[in-house]
PDB file of C-alpha atoms in Angstrom:
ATOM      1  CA  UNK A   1      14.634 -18.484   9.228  1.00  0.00           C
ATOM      2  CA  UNK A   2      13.382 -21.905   7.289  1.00  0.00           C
ATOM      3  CA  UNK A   3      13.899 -22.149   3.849  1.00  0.00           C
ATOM      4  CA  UNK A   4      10.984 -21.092   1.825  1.00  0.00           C
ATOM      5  CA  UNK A   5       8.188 -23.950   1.147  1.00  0.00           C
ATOM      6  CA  UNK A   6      10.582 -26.431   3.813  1.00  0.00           C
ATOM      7  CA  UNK A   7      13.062 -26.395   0.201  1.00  0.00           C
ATOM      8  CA  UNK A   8       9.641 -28.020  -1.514  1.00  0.00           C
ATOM      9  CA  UNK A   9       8.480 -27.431  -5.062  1.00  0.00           C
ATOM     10  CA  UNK A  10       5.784 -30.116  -4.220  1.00  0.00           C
ATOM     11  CA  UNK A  11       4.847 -27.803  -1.568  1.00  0.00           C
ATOM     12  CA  UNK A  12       4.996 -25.110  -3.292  1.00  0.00           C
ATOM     13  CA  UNK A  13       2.610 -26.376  -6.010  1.00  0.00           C
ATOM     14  CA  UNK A  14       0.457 -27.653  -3.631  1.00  0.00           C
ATOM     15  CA  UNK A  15      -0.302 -23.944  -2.264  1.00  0.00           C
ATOM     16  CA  UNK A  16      -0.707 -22.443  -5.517  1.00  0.00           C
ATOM     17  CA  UNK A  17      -3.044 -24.727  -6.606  1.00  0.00           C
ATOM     18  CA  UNK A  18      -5.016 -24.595  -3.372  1.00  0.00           C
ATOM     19  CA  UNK A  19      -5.098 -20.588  -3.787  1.00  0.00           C
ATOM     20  CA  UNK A  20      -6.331 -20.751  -7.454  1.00  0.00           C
ATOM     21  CA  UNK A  21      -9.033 -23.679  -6.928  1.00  0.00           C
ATOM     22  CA  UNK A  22     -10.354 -21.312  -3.224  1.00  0.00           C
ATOM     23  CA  UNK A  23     -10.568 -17.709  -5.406  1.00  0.00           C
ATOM     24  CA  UNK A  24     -12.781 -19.627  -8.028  1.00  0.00           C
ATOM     25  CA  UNK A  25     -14.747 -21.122  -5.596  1.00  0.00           C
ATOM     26  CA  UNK A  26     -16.669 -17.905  -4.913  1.00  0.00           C
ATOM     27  CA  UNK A  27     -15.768 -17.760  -0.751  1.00  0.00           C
ATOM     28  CA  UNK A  28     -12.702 -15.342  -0.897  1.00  0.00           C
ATOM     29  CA  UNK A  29     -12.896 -11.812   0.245  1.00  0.00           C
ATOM     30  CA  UNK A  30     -10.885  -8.871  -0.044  1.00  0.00           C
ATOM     31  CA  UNK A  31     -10.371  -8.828   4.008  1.00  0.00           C
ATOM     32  CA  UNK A  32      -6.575  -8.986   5.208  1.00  0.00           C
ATOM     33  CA  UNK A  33      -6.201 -12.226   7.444  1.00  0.00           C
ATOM     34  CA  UNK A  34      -9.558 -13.403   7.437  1.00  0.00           C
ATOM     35  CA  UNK A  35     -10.899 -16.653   7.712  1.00  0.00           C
ATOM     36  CA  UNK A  36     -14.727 -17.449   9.187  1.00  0.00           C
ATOM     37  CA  UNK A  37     -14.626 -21.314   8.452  1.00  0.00           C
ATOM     38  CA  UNK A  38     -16.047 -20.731   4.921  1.00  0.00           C
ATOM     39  CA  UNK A  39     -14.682 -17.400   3.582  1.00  0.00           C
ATOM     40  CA  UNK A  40     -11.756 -15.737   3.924  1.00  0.00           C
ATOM     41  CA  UNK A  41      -8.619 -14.087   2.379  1.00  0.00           C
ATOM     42  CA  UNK A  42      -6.125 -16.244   0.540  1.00  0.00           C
ATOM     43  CA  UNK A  43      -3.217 -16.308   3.406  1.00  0.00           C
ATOM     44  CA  UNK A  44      -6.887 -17.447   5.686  1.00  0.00           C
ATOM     45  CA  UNK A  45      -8.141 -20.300   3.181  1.00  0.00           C
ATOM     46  CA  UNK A  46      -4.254 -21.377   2.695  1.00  0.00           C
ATOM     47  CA  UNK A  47      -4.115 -21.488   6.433  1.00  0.00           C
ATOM     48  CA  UNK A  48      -7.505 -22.438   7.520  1.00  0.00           C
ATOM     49  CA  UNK A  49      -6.771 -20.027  10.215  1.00  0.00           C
ATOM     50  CA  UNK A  50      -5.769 -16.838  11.480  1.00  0.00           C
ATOM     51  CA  UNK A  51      -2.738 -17.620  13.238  1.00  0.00           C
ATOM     52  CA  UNK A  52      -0.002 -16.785  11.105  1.00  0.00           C
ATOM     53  CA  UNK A  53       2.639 -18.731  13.251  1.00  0.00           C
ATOM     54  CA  UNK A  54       1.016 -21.721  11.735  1.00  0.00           C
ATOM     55  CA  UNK A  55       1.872 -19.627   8.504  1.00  0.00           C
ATOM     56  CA  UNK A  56       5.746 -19.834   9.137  1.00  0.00           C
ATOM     57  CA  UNK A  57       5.758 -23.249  10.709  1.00  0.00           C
ATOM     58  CA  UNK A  58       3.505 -24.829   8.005  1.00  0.00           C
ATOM     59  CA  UNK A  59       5.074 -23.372   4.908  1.00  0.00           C
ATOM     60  CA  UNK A  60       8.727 -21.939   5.643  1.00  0.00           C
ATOM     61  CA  UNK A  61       7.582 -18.460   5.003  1.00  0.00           C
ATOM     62  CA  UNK A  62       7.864 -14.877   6.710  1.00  0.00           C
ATOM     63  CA  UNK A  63       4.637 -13.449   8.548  1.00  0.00           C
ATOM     64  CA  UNK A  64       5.200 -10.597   6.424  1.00  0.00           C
ATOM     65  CA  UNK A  65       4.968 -12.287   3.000  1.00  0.00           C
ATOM     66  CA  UNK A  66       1.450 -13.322   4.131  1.00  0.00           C
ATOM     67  CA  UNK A  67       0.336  -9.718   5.116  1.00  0.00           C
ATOM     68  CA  UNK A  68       1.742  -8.640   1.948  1.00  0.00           C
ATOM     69  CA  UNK A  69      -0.601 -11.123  -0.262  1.00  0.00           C
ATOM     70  CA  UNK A  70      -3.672  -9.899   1.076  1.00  0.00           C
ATOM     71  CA  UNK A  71      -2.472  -6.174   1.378  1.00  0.00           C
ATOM     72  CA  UNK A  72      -2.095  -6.379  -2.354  1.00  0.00           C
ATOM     73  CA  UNK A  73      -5.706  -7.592  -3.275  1.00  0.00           C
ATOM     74  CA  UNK A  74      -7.028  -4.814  -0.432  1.00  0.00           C
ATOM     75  CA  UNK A  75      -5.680  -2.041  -2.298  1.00  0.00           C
ATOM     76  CA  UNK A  76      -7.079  -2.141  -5.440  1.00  0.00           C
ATOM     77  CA  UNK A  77     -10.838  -1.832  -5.836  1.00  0.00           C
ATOM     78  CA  UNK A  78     -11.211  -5.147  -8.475  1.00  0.00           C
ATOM     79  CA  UNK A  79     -11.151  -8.254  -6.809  1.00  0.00           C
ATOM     80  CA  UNK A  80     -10.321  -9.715 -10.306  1.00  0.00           C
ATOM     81  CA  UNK A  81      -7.152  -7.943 -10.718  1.00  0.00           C
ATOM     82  CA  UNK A  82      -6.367  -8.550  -6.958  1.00  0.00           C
ATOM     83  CA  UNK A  83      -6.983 -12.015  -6.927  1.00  0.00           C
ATOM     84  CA  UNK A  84      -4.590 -12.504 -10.316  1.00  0.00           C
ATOM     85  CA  UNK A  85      -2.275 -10.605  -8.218  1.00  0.00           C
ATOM     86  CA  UNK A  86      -2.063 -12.324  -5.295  1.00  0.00           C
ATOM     87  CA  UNK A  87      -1.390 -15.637  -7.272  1.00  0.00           C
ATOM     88  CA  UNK A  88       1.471 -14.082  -9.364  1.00  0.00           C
ATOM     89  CA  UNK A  89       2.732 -13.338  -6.341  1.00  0.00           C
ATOM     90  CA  UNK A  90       2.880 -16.238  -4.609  1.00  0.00           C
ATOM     91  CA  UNK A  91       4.022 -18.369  -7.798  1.00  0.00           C
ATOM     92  CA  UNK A  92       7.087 -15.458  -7.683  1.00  0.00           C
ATOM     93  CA  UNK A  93       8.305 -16.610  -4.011  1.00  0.00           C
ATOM     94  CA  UNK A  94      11.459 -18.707  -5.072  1.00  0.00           C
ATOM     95  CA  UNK A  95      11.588 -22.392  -3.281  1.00  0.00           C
ATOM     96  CA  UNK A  96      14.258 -22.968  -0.934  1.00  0.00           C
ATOM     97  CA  UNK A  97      15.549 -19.382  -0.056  1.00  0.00           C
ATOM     98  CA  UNK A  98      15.902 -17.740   3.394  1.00  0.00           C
ATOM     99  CA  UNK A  99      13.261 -14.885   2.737  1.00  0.00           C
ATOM    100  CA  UNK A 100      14.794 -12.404   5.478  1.00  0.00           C
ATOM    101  CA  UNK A 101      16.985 -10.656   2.958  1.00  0.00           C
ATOM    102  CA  UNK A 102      13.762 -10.374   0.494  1.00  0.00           C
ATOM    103  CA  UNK A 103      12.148  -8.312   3.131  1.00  0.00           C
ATOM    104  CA  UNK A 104      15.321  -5.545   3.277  1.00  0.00           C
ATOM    105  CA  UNK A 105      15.362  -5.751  -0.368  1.00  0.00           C
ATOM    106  CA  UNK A 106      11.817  -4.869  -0.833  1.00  0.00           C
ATOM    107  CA  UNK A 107      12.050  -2.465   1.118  1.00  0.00           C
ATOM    108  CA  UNK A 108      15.453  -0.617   0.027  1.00  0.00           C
ATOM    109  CA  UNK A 109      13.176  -0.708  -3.642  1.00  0.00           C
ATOM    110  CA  UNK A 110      10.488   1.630  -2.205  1.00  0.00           C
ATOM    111  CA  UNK A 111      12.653   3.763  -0.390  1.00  0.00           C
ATOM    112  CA  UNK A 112      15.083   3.976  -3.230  1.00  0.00           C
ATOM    113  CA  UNK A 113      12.008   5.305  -5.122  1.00  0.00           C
ATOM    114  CA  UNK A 114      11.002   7.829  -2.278  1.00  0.00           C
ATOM    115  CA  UNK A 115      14.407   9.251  -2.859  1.00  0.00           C
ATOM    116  CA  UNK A 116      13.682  10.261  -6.281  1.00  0.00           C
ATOM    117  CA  UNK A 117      10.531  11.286  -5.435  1.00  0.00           C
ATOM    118  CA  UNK A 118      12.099  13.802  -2.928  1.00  0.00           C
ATOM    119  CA  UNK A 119      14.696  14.721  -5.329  1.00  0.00           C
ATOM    120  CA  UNK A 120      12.829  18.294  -5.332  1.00  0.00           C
ATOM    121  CA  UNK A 121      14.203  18.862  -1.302  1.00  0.00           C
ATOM    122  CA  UNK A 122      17.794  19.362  -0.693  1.00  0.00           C
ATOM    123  CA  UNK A 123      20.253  16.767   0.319  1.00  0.00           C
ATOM    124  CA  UNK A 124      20.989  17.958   3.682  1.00  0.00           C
ATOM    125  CA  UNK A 125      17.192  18.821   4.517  1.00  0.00           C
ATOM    126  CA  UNK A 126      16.541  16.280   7.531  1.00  0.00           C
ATOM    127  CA  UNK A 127      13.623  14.151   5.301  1.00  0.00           C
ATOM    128  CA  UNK A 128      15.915  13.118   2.881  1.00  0.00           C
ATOM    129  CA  UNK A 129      18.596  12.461   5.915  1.00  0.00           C
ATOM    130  CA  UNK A 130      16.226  10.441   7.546  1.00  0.00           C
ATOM    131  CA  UNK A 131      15.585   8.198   4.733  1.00  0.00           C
ATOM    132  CA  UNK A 132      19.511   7.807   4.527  1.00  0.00           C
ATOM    133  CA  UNK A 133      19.293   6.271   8.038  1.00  0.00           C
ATOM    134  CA  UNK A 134      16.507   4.152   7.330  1.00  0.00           C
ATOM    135  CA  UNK A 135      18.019   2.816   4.134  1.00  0.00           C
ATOM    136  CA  UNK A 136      21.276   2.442   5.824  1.00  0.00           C
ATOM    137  CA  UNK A 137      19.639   0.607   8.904  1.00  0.00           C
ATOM    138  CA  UNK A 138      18.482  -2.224   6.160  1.00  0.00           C
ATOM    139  CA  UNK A 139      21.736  -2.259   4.388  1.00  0.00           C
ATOM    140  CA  UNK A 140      22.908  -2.857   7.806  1.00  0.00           C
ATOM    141  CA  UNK A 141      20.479  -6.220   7.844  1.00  0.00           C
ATOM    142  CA  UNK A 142      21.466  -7.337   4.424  1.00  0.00           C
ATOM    143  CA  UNK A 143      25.635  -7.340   5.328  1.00  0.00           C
ATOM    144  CA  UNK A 144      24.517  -9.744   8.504  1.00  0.00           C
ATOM    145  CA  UNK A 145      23.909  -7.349  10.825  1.00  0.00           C
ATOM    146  CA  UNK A 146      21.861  -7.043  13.800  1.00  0.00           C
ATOM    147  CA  UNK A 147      20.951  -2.840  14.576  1.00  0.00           C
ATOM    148  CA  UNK A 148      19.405  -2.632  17.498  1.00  0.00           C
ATOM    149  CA  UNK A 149      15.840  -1.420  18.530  1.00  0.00           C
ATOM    150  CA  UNK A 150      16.945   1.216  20.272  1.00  0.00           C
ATOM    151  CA  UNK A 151      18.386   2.592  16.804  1.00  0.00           C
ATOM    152  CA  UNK A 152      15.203   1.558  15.143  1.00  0.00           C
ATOM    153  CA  UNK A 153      13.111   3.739  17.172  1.00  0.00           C
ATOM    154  CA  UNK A 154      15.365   6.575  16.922  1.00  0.00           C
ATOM    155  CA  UNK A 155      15.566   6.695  13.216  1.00  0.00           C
ATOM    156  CA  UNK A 156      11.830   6.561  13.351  1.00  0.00           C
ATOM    157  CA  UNK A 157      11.181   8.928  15.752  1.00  0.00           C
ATOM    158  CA  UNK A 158      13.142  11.378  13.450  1.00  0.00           C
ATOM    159  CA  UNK A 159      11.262  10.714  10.382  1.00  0.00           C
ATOM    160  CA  UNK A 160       8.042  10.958  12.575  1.00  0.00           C
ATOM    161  CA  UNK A 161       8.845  14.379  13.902  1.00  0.00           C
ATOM    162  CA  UNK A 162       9.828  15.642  10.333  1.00  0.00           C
ATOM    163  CA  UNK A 163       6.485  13.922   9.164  1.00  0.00           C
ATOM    164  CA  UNK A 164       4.512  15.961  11.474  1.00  0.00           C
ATOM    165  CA  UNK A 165       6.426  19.253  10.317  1.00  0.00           C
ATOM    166  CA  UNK A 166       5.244  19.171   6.925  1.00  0.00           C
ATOM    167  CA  UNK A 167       2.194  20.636   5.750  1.00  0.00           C
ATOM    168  CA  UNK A 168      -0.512  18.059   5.754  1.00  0.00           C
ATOM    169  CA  UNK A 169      -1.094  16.557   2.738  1.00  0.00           C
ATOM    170  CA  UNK A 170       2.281  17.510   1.100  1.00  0.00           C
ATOM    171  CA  UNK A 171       4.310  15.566  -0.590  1.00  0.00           C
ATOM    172  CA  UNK A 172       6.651  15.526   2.199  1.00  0.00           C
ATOM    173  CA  UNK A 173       3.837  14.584   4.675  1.00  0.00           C
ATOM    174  CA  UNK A 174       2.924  11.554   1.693  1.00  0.00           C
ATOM    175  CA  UNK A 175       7.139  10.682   1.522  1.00  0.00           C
ATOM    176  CA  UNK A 176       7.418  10.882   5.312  1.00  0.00           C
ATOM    177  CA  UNK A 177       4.573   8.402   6.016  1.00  0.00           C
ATOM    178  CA  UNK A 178       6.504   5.902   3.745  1.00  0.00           C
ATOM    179  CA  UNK A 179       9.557   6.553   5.206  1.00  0.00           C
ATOM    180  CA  UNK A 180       7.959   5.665   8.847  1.00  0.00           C
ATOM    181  CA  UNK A 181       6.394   2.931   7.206  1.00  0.00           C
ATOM    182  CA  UNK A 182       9.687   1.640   6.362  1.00  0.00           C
ATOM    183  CA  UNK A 183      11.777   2.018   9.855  1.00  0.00           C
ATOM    184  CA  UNK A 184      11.133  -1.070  11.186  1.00  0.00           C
ATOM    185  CA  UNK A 185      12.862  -4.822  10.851  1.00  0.00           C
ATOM    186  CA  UNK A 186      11.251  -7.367   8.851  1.00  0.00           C
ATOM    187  CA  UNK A 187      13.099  -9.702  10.823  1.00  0.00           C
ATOM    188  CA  UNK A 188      11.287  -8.704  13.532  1.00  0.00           C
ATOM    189  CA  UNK A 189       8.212  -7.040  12.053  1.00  0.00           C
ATOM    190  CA  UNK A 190       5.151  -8.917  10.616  1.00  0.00           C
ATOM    191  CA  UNK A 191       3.432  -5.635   8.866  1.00  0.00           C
ATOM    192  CA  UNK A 192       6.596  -3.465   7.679  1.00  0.00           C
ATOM    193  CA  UNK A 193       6.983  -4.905   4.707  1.00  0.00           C
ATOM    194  CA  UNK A 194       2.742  -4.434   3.592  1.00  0.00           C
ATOM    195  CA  UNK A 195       2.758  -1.250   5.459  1.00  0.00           C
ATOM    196  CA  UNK A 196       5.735   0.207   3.646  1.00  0.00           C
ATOM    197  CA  UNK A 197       3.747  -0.723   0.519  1.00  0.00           C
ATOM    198  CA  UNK A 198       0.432   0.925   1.021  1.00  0.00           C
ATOM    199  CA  UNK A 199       2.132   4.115   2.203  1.00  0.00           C
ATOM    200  CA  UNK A 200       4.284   3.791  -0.879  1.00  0.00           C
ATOM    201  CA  UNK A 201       1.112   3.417  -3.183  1.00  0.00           C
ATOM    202  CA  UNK A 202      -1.271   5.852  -1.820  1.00  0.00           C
ATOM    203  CA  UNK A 203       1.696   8.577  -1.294  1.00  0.00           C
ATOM    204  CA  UNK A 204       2.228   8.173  -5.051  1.00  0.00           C
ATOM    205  CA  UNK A 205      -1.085   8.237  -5.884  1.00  0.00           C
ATOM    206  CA  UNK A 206      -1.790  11.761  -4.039  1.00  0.00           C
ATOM    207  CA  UNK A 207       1.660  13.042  -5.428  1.00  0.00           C
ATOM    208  CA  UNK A 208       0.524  12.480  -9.092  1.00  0.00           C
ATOM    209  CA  UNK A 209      -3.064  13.793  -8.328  1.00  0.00           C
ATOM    210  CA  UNK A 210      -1.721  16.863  -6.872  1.00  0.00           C
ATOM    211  CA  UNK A 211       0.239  17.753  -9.555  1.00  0.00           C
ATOM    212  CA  UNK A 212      -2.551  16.728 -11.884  1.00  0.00           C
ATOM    213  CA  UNK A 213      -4.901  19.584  -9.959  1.00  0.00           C
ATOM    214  CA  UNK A 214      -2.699  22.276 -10.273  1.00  0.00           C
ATOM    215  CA  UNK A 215      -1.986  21.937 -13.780  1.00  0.00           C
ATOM    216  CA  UNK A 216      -5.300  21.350 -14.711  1.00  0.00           C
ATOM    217  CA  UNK A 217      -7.060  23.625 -12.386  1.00  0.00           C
ATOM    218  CA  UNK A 218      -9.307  20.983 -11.167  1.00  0.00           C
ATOM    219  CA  UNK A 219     -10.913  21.553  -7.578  1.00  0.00           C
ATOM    220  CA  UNK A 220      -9.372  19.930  -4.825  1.00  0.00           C
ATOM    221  CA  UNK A 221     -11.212  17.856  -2.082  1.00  0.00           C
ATOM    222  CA  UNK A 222     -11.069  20.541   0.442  1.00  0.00           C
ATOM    223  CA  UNK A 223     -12.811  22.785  -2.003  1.00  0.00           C
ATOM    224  CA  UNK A 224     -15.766  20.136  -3.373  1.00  0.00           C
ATOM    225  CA  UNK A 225     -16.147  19.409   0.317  1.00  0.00           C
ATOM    226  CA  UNK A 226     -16.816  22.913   1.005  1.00  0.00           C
ATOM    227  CA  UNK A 227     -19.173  23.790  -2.089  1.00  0.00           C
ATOM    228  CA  UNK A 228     -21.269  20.354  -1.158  1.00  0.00           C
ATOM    229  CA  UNK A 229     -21.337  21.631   2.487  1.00  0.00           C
ATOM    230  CA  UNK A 230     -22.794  25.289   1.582  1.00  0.00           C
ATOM    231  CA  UNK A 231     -25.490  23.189  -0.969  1.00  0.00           C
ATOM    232  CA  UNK A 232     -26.237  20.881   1.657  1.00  0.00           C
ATOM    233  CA  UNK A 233     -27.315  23.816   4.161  1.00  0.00           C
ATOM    234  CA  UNK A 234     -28.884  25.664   1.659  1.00  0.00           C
ATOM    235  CA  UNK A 235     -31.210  22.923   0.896  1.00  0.00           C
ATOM    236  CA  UNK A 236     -31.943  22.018   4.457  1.00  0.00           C
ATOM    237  CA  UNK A 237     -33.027  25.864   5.149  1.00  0.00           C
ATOM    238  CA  UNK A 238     -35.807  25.378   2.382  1.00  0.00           C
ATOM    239  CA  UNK A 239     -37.123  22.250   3.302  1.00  0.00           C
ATOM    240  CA  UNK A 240     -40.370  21.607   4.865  1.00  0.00           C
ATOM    241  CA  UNK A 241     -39.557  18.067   5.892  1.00  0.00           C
ATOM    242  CA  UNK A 242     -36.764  17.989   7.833  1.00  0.00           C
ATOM    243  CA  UNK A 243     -36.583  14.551   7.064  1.00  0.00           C
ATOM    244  CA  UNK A 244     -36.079  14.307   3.650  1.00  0.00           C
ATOM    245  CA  UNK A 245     -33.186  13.349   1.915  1.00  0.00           C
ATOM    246  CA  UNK A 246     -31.131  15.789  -0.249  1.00  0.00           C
ATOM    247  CA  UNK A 247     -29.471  15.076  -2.930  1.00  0.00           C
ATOM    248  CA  UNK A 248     -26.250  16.959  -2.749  1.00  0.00           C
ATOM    249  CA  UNK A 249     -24.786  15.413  -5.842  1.00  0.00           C
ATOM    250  CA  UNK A 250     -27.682  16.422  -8.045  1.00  0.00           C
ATOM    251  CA  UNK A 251     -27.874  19.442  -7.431  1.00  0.00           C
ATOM    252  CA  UNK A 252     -24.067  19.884  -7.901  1.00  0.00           C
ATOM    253  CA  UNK A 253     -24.307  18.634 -10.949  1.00  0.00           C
ATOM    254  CA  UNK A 254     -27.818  20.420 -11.941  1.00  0.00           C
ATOM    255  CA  UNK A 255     -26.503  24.322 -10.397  1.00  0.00           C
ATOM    256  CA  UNK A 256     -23.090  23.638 -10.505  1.00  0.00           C
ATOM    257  CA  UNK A 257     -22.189  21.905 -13.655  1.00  0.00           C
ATOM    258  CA  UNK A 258     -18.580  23.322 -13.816  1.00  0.00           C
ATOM    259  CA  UNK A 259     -17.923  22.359 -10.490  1.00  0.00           C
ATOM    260  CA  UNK A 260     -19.410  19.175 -11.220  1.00  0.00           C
ATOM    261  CA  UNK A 261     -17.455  17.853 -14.209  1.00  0.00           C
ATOM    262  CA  UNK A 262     -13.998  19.098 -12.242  1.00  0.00           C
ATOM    263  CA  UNK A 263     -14.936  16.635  -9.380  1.00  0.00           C
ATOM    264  CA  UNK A 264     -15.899  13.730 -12.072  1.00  0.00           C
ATOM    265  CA  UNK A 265     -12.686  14.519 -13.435  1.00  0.00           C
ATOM    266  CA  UNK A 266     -10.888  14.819 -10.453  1.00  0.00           C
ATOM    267  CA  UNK A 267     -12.231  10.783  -9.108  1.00  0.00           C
ATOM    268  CA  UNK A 268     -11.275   9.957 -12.615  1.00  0.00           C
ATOM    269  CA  UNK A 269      -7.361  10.901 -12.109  1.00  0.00           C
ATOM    270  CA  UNK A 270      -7.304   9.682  -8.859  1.00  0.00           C
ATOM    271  CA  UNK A 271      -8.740   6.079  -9.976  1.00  0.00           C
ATOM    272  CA  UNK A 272      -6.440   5.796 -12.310  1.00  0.00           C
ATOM    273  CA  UNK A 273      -3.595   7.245 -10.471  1.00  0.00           C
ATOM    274  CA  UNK A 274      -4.597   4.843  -7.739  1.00  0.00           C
ATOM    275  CA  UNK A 275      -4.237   1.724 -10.485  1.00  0.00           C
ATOM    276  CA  UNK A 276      -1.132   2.600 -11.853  1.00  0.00           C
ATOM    277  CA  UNK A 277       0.742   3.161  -9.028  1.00  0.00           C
ATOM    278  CA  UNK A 278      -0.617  -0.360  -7.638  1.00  0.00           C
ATOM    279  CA  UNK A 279       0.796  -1.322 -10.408  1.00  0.00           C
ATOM    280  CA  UNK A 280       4.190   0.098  -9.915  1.00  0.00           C
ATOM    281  CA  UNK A 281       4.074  -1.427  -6.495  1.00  0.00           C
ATOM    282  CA  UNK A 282       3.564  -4.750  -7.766  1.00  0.00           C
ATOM    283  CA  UNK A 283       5.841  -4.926 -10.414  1.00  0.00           C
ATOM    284  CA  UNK A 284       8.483  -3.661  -7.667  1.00  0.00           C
ATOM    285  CA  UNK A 285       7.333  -6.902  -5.721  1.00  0.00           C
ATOM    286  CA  UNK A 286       7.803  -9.701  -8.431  1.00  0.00           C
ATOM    287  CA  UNK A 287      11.332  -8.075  -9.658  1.00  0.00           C
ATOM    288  CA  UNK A 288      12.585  -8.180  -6.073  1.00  0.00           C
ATOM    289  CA  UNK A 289      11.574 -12.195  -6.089  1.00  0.00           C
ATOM    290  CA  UNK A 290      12.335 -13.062  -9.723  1.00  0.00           C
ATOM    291  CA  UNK A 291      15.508 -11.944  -8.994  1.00  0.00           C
ATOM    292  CA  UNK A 292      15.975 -14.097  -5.924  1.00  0.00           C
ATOM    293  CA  UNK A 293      15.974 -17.218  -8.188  1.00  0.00           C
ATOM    294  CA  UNK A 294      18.913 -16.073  -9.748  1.00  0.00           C
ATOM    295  CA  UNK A 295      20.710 -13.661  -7.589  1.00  0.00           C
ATOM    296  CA  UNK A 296      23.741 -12.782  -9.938  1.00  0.00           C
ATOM    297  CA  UNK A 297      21.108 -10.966 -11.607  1.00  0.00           C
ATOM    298  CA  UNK A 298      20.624  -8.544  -8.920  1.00  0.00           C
ATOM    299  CA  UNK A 299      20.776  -4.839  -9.166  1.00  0.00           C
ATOM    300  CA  UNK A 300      20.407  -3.725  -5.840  1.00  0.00           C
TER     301      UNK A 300
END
């Protein structure tokens, strides 16, 4: 692997300030890899392209690093925050460092954090053993290693079949995606790296809800779904005009005004949920490559 930026602060410099002067210029979109000739995603404008071999060759970085700047503006619903993301970010990526061991590290961080998130399943349940593997397959990577893709897959194929086990929508459905997510080589592996992010995120994000519904008695999807269903039918049975629109949300809130305020209450937790643990993410990111520039500092 190259050394990040070709070992060039000029180069460096000269992509930040490329990124900043394209999101003011009113033509970027929140669109992974995009670029149309006019608008795009960051990683597209930078490029002027889709082809993220150009990415590697041009700039010295991993395919994955440029997956992972437009994941993070594409999950999180204000292109303002996203955009100020992306660029702290990018101005976090260290000159001059071989960024293969950044991708295990990364990595390791989110799965160390799924492990405390499973904390509530016991040691020896197979989850929990196959996140073991899959941190132990990236360790692996980090001492100079090589595992091969025949023990990729089965690592993977055991956190897939323990995935499908759970109960959907449990945490140890949310936990297994992530660890899935995760069993792959960023060596090898353009989207592992993003991928293991979003899962990370949005597996969070439905943990903290959950618990947030039980304790506060606040319907659950499954249950507004339903009661808009049964208003929905109700409403078409009267109607003259088969054509006319109903308002489902209305009359939630007009009949149903309990029911109403739990689901207001309910997109209100999960928005917020949704930010913070974006925000969690992130600040995983930009520790992982702060520390890079001075890797005594490490805590891995």
């Amino acid at each position: 692997m190259a050394q990040s930026f070709h070992d060039s602060a000029d180069l460096k410099q000269a992509m930040v300030q490329k990124a900043r002067s394209f999101q003011e210029s009113g033509a970027w979109v929140s669109r992974p890899l995009h670029w149309d000739g006019e608008t795009g995603s960051l990683v597209g404008a930078l490029l002027e392209s889709e082809d993220l071999d150009q990415w590697n060759s041009q700039f010295g970085l991993p395919k994955w690093l440029a997956l992972l700047l437009d994941m993070v503006a594409a999950t999180i619903s204000t292109p303002k925050e996203g955009m100020a993301a992306q660029l702290a970010l990018l101005e976090a990526v260290p000159v001059g460092v071989d960024l293969d061991r950044q991708g295990n590290l990364l990595i390791l961080r989110f799965l160390r954090e799924t492990e405390k998130d499973l904390a509530f399943l016991d040691a020896d349940h197979p989850l929990r053993v196959s996140l073991r593997d899959a941190m132990e397959l990236h360790d692996m990577e980090l001492a100079g290693a090589a595992p091969k893709p025949a023990l990729w897959r089965k690592v993977r194929s055991a956190a897939i079949a323990e995935t499908d086990r759970a109960v959907k929508e449990s945490p140890e459905a949310q936990f297994g995606g992530v660890i899935e997510a995760a069993t792959w080589s960023p060596r090898t592996s353009r989207s592992v790296v993003p991928d293991t992010f979003r899962s990370w995120v949005n597996a969070r994000r439905d943990a903290a809800v959950q618990r947030q519904v039980g304790e506060r008695g606040l319907l659950t999807v499954k249950e507004t779904k339903s009661l808009l269903e049964k208003i929905h039918e109700e409403e078409k049975k009267k109607q003259k005009d088969k054509k006319e629109f109903i308002h489902v949300f209305g009359i939630l809130e007009e009949k149903y005004p309990k029911e109403h305020a739990s689901m207001m209450d309910f997109l209100r937790t999960q928005h917020k949920e949704s930010l913070q643990q974006w925000e969690n993410a992130l600040g995983i990111l930009l520790g992982v490559f702060e520390e890079a520039h001075c890797p005594d500092r490490c805590t891995c």
